[in-house]
Amino acid sequence: MTRATARPARSHFFCSACGNEESRWFGRCAACGAWNTAAEAPAAAGAAAKARGPTARARWAPRGEAARPPGPRPLGEVEVAGAQRLPTGLAELDRVLGGGMMTGSIVLVGGDPGIGKSTLMLQLAGSLAGTGRRVLYVSGEESEEQVRLRAARLGPVPDGLLVLTETDLELVLEAAAGVSPDAVIIDSIQTLSRGDLEGGPGSVTQVRECALALLHFAKGSKAAVFLVGHVTKEGAVAGPRVLEHMVDAVLYLEGERYQHYRVLRAAKNRFGSTNELGVYEMLEGGLREVMNPSEAFLSHGAGERAEPGAAVVASLEGSRPLLVEVQALVATSFYGTPQRVTSGYDGRRLAVLLAVLERRVGLKLGRHDVFVTVTGGLSLDEPGTDLGVALAIASSFLSRPVLAGTLALGEVSLSGELKRVARVEARVREAVHLGFRRAGVPALQADDARPPAGGFEIVPLATLRDAIEKLLGPRVATRRPALAPERGPDAAEAGSTAATPGRREDGR
Ligand code: TYD
Ligand code: MG
């Protein structure tokens, strides 16, 4: 395109989808692959930012600090008394933040539309204000009445909770400076804009500049700032990716929209671990913390007889093991390339497990479709859950259910051997607590797994093949739901063949 050559070498471009910056115009973004998203940064953006720098700082920096001459100073002299951790009163949120919110921090809360971000933030605001703190809730998406109605559903509305419906950044900052809040919630960052910048609300420049000004406000005023951000189809917060780099913590609220569990996890956290996970239930009265999430994610009780294709894994989420059910369905494929469909599990990891099942165990899965689902809308990305997923697939393929009340732990190596998992004893303890009777663990860890209660069996396993032999029960007839007779008199007979085992080809 002639456009590229027509530009002076110094102007720069960014992708309006992901914020990736390039020195030249581009047709397709090298970072996110989107087409025709190149936008030129305002010509004097660099110079303007420089000119604005000190003013912005003087404006949002605390009074005392503005007087200090700029430049390096001994690290030891930096006062740390200012930053404090405050419990928000929402235990699961505190856990994900690393033990409460930090004063002067800026946190991005992302999630799909309708997942419950505004609800969570309003509950946070209510909880903080209920303990005598002052909270400014800025809504650019809903009217005061709508916010008030929602707040009323969530519980009492404390006096310290202030609402502002505004989308102009300058006015928001002015209001915030006027009420000196302990926390400011911006719902959402994509609705804010600065009048003096090009681009509408939600554009890369606007989102970035607004977030930057709020960052200065947070650091200067010691208020905790929460930014709500919508997520694009690809799963990143819409607007520039730089937003994720700018903030202190990035939290994602996830879940299946039509199921009621929500999982809050940190993708980044400067003040704590990113492994912690908070579990909520969306109810009439807002999000309620789930005290025992393992129970929530198990569709069968520990003692119930399971169907072939189901296995229970213990995923370590931060300090907490979570018991989750994995379901697999293996069916003869009608396509040249069999389908592999997963929900909540990495497709490439599945490909590895299938290859190991085929080569090391001898299950001929090559012509079968394989579907894997993690219940409760959770996603598993922890290697200790490999064995359970592989076992669920083998169980479906062989029509042999996993023994009732069994937990499977182990990372599957390419050789088919089972590797150690982290904190095996904590995972086993969770299974004991929930009434499970047995845990298959890598043989190397059988001693560490130490059954804490009598009657709980630890099954040491050397390989995946070993696990299949020891943890799967006898073959059962594949139960097919009875269908209404459609093919005349044979229908009754068809019903009875469903109960006859051995009709399906299997991999021995
Ligand atoms: P919301 O917080 O508006 O989502 P977001 O800000 O992420 O777009 O949540 C909207 C959904 O939550 C909506 O479908 C209604 C549901 N909801 C409840 O089930 N119970 C409640 O108490 C509230 C306030 C919302
Ligand atoms: Mg909302």
PDB file of N, CA and C in Angstrom, residues 91 133 190 195 209 359 371:
ATOM      1  N   ALA A  91     -14.233 -12.548  51.525  1.00  0.00           N
ATOM      2  CA  ALA A  91     -13.113 -13.446  51.787  1.00  0.00           C
ATOM      3  C   ALA A  91     -12.471 -13.995  50.513  1.00  0.00           C
ATOM      4  N   ARG A 133     -15.620   2.773  55.516  1.00  0.00           N
ATOM      5  CA  ARG A 133     -14.748   3.394  54.519  1.00  0.00           C
ATOM      6  C   ARG A 133     -15.591   4.124  53.482  1.00  0.00           C
ATOM      7  N   GLN A 190     -13.704   1.131  29.760  1.00  0.00           N
ATOM      8  CA  GLN A 190     -13.997   1.368  28.335  1.00  0.00           C
ATOM      9  C   GLN A 190     -15.017   2.482  28.095  1.00  0.00           C
ATOM     10  N   GLY A 195     -11.601  14.368  26.904  1.00  0.00           N
ATOM     11  CA  GLY A 195     -12.070  15.193  25.797  1.00  0.00           C
ATOM     12  C   GLY A 195     -10.975  15.650  24.846  1.00  0.00           C
ATOM     13  N   GLU A 209      -4.730   6.115  28.249  1.00  0.00           N
ATOM     14  CA  GLU A 209      -4.508   7.396  28.924  1.00  0.00           C
ATOM     15  C   GLU A 209      -5.365   7.531  30.178  1.00  0.00           C
ATOM     16  N   ARG A 359       0.001 -45.286  22.187  1.00  0.00           N
ATOM     17  CA  ARG A 359       1.287 -45.961  22.049  1.00  0.00           C
ATOM     18  C   ARG A 359       1.710 -46.739  23.277  1.00  0.00           C
ATOM     19  N   PHE A 371     -14.233 -36.275  23.265  1.00  0.00           N
ATOM     20  CA  PHE A 371     -14.742 -35.050  23.862  1.00  0.00           C
ATOM     21  C   PHE A 371     -14.378 -35.054  25.343  1.00  0.00           C
TER      22      PHE A 371
END
